Amino acid sequence: MHLATEGRARPPAWQEQELPRDRSQAILEAAKQVGAILKRAGHKFALAGSVAVYAHGGSGRPQHDADFCVLPEDAEAVAASLGEAGLDVRRPPEDWLLKTVCFDQDVDLIFELARRPVTVDLLARAEELPVDSVHMPVLSATDVLVSLNSAFSEHHCDFGAVLPVARALREKVDWSDVRRRCADEPMPAAFLFLLERLNVIAPEQSCAPSREQS
């Protein structure tokens, strides 16, 4: 894919305003700006990652970057819209996302989430939520937990980072759906078992018939 937005001489005027001192607030400002650009251009998208957790009322503040899910077939058009708004877009070695920088914060445009392509159905389940003062589509709480849980593997199993998210969003999550979509893999299944043992979620109801006492 050709990205014609690289090599821009200077950032757009709105990026030259004084940045928030707090990095979490700067990430939120970046998410708001990119979300507004995508909304104006009419793209299908949904906010993901730590800013989505924040939008759902999760504890803590965004610390790393802003993530957006977009359809794979829309990647070129999304890159063009961001370029027209003054953002440089680049393709990293990973073939499942695009990257840009807004207010000196990294922004990822993801078209494959936890090794699964972003789909129309995924984006249709998104909820319209405020991110500070800007309303935008945000991945459902269930899809947020599915994406975080599905990412666990033998090489990435930091349960401690996702545990606070599960605690904060547990009332909004369809845990039976999370189990159905994740529990076939050992690391996601282990995390769900940990949540049960910590009384974050109720144990899965057994479907086996009870044995009658003689």
mmCIF file with all atom_site columns, N, CA, C and O in Angstrom, residues 1-3 6 72 75-76 89-99 111:
data_model
loop_
_atom_site.group_PDB
_atom_site.id
_atom_site.type_symbol
_atom_site.label_atom_id
_atom_site.label_alt_id
_atom_site.label_comp_id
_atom_site.label_asym_id
_atom_site.label_entity_id
_atom_site.label_seq_id
_atom_site.pdbx_PDB_ins_code
_atom_site.Cartn_x
_atom_site.Cartn_y
_atom_site.Cartn_z
_atom_site.occupancy
_atom_site.B_iso_or_equiv
_atom_site.pdbx_formal_charge
_atom_site.auth_seq_id
_atom_site.auth_comp_id
_atom_site.auth_asym_id
_atom_site.auth_atom_id
_atom_site.pdbx_PDB_model_num
ATOM 1  N N  . MET A 1 1   ? 0.854  -1.198 0.000  1.00 0.00 ? 1   MET A N  1
ATOM 2  C CA . MET A 1 1   ? 0.000  0.000  0.000  1.00 0.00 ? 1   MET A CA 1
ATOM 3  C C  . MET A 1 1   ? 0.881  1.236  0.000  1.00 0.00 ? 1   MET A C  1
ATOM 4  O O  . MET A 1 1   ? 1.833  1.333  0.768  1.00 0.00 ? 1   MET A O  1
ATOM 5  N N  . HIS A 1 2   ? 0.583  2.175  -0.859 1.00 0.00 ? 2   HIS A N  1
ATOM 6  C CA . HIS A 1 2   ? 1.351  3.411  -0.922 1.00 0.00 ? 2   HIS A CA 1
ATOM 7  C C  . HIS A 1 2   ? 0.732  4.433  0.028  1.00 0.00 ? 2   HIS A C  1
ATOM 8  O O  . HIS A 1 2   ? -0.442 4.737  -0.046 1.00 0.00 ? 2   HIS A O  1
ATOM 9  N N  . LEU A 1 3   ? 1.569  4.960  0.899  1.00 0.00 ? 3   LEU A N  1
ATOM 10 C CA . LEU A 1 3   ? 1.110  5.994  1.826  1.00 0.00 ? 3   LEU A CA 1
ATOM 11 C C  . LEU A 1 3   ? 1.799  7.292  1.446  1.00 0.00 ? 3   LEU A C  1
ATOM 12 O O  . LEU A 1 3   ? 3.003  7.455  1.640  1.00 0.00 ? 3   LEU A O  1
ATOM 13 N N  . GLU A 1 6   ? 3.773  10.658 4.090  1.00 0.00 ? 6   GLU A N  1
ATOM 14 C CA . GLU A 1 6   ? 5.041  10.791 4.778  1.00 0.00 ? 6   GLU A CA 1
ATOM 15 C C  . GLU A 1 6   ? 5.837  11.964 4.220  1.00 0.00 ? 6   GLU A C  1
ATOM 16 O O  . GLU A 1 6   ? 5.687  12.384 3.074  1.00 0.00 ? 6   GLU A O  1
ATOM 17 N N  . PRO A 1 72  ? -9.860 -3.578 7.360  1.00 0.00 ? 72  PRO A N  1
ATOM 18 C CA . PRO A 1 72  ? -8.671 -3.737 6.506  1.00 0.00 ? 72  PRO A CA 1
ATOM 19 C C  . PRO A 1 72  ? -8.825 -3.070 5.140  1.00 0.00 ? 72  PRO A C  1
ATOM 20 O O  . PRO A 1 72  ? -7.884 -2.443 4.637  1.00 0.00 ? 72  PRO A O  1
ATOM 21 N N  . ALA A 1 75  ? -8.081 0.794  5.039  1.00 0.00 ? 75  ALA A N  1
ATOM 22 C CA . ALA A 1 75  ? -6.803 1.320  5.529  1.00 0.00 ? 75  ALA A CA 1
ATOM 23 C C  . ALA A 1 75  ? -6.275 2.447  4.648  1.00 0.00 ? 75  ALA A C  1
ATOM 24 O O  . ALA A 1 75  ? -5.815 3.482  5.145  1.00 0.00 ? 75  ALA A O  1
ATOM 25 N N  . GLU A 1 76  ? -6.327 2.273  3.327  1.00 0.00 ? 76  GLU A N  1
ATOM 26 C CA . GLU A 1 76  ? -5.820 3.301  2.416  1.00 0.00 ? 76  GLU A CA 1
ATOM 27 C C  . GLU A 1 76  ? -6.613 4.592  2.552  1.00 0.00 ? 76  GLU A C  1
ATOM 28 O O  . GLU A 1 76  ? -6.050 5.692  2.615  1.00 0.00 ? 76  GLU A O  1
ATOM 29 N N  . VAL A 1 89  ? 1.369  9.375  8.152  1.00 0.00 ? 89  VAL A N  1
ATOM 30 C CA . VAL A 1 89  ? 0.992  7.986  8.415  1.00 0.00 ? 89  VAL A CA 1
ATOM 31 C C  . VAL A 1 89  ? 2.080  7.085  7.854  1.00 0.00 ? 89  VAL A C  1
ATOM 32 O O  . VAL A 1 89  ? 2.568  7.297  6.738  1.00 0.00 ? 89  VAL A O  1
ATOM 33 N N  . ARG A 1 90  ? 2.469  6.083  8.628  1.00 0.00 ? 90  ARG A N  1
ATOM 34 C CA . ARG A 1 90  ? 3.503  5.158  8.160  1.00 0.00 ? 90  ARG A CA 1
ATOM 35 C C  . ARG A 1 90  ? 3.061  3.722  8.415  1.00 0.00 ? 90  ARG A C  1
ATOM 36 O O  . ARG A 1 90  ? 2.249  3.455  9.294  1.00 0.00 ? 90  ARG A O  1
ATOM 37 N N  . ARG A 1 91  ? 3.630  2.812  7.629  1.00 0.00 ? 91  ARG A N  1
ATOM 38 C CA . ARG A 1 91  ? 3.377  1.389  7.798  1.00 0.00 ? 91  ARG A CA 1
ATOM 39 C C  . ARG A 1 91  ? 4.590  0.781  8.489  1.00 0.00 ? 91  ARG A C  1
ATOM 40 O O  . ARG A 1 91  ? 5.692  0.779  7.920  1.00 0.00 ? 91  ARG A O  1
ATOM 41 N N  . PRO A 1 92  ? 4.427  0.255  9.695  1.00 0.00 ? 92  PRO A N  1
ATOM 42 C CA . PRO A 1 92  ? 5.540  -0.390 10.399 1.00 0.00 ? 92  PRO A CA 1
ATOM 43 C C  . PRO A 1 92  ? 5.788  -1.790 9.837  1.00 0.00 ? 92  PRO A C  1
ATOM 44 O O  . PRO A 1 92  ? 5.046  -2.244 8.959  1.00 0.00 ? 92  PRO A O  1
ATOM 45 N N  . PRO A 1 93  ? 6.810  -2.503 10.338 1.00 0.00 ? 93  PRO A N  1
ATOM 46 C CA . PRO A 1 93  ? 7.041  -3.876 9.859  1.00 0.00 ? 93  PRO A CA 1
ATOM 47 C C  . PRO A 1 93  ? 5.842  -4.788 10.083 1.00 0.00 ? 93  PRO A C  1
ATOM 48 O O  . PRO A 1 93  ? 5.581  -5.679 9.272  1.00 0.00 ? 93  PRO A O  1
ATOM 49 N N  . GLU A 1 94  ? 5.114  -4.596 11.182 1.00 0.00 ? 94  GLU A N  1
ATOM 50 C CA . GLU A 1 94  ? 3.906  -5.392 11.412 1.00 0.00 ? 94  GLU A CA 1
ATOM 51 C C  . GLU A 1 94  ? 2.889  -5.069 10.315 1.00 0.00 ? 94  GLU A C  1
ATOM 52 O O  . GLU A 1 94  ? 2.674  -3.902 9.977  1.00 0.00 ? 94  GLU A O  1
ATOM 53 N N  . ASP A 1 95  ? 2.251  -6.114 9.779  1.00 0.00 ? 95  ASP A N  1
ATOM 54 C CA . ASP A 1 95  ? 1.362  -5.911 8.637  1.00 0.00 ? 95  ASP A CA 1
ATOM 55 C C  . ASP A 1 95  ? -0.101 -5.804 9.030  1.00 0.00 ? 95  ASP A C  1
ATOM 56 O O  . ASP A 1 95  ? -0.990 -5.962 8.188  1.00 0.00 ? 95  ASP A O  1
ATOM 57 N N  . TRP A 1 96  ? -0.372 -5.505 10.324 1.00 0.00 ? 96  TRP A N  1
ATOM 58 C CA . TRP A 1 96  ? -1.764 -5.469 10.768 1.00 0.00 ? 96  TRP A CA 1
ATOM 59 C C  . TRP A 1 96  ? -2.166 -4.104 11.327 1.00 0.00 ? 96  TRP A C  1
ATOM 60 O O  . TRP A 1 96  ? -3.220 -3.964 11.925 1.00 0.00 ? 96  TRP A O  1
ATOM 61 N N  . LEU A 1 97  ? -1.353 -3.091 11.078 1.00 0.00 ? 97  LEU A N  1
ATOM 62 C CA . LEU A 1 97  ? -1.709 -1.757 11.564 1.00 0.00 ? 97  LEU A CA 1
ATOM 63 C C  . LEU A 1 97  ? -0.961 -0.682 10.797 1.00 0.00 ? 97  LEU A C  1
ATOM 64 O O  . LEU A 1 97  ? 0.031  -0.948 10.102 1.00 0.00 ? 97  LEU A O  1
ATOM 65 N N  . LEU A 1 98  ? -1.433 0.539  10.942 1.00 0.00 ? 98  LEU A N  1
ATOM 66 C CA . LEU A 1 98  ? -0.748 1.746  10.519 1.00 0.00 ? 98  LEU A CA 1
ATOM 67 C C  . LEU A 1 98  ? -0.471 2.580  11.750 1.00 0.00 ? 98  LEU A C  1
ATOM 68 O O  . LEU A 1 98  ? -1.133 2.423  12.778 1.00 0.00 ? 98  LEU A O  1
ATOM 69 N N  . LYS A 1 99  ? 0.487  3.484  11.656 1.00 0.00 ? 99  LYS A N  1
ATOM 70 C CA . LYS A 1 99  ? 0.844  4.322  12.795 1.00 0.00 ? 99  LYS A CA 1
ATOM 71 C C  . LYS A 1 99  ? 0.887  5.787  12.373 1.00 0.00 ? 99  LYS A C  1
ATOM 72 O O  . LYS A 1 99  ? 1.244  6.119  11.237 1.00 0.00 ? 99  LYS A O  1
ATOM 73 N N  . PHE A 1 111 ? -6.078 -2.965 12.003 1.00 0.00 ? 111 PHE A N  1
ATOM 74 C CA . PHE A 1 111 ? -7.081 -3.699 11.237 1.00 0.00 ? 111 PHE A CA 1
ATOM 75 C C  . PHE A 1 111 ? -7.006 -5.201 11.492 1.00 0.00 ? 111 PHE A C  1
ATOM 76 O O  . PHE A 1 111 ? -7.640 -5.986 10.798 1.00 0.00 ? 111 PHE A O  1
#
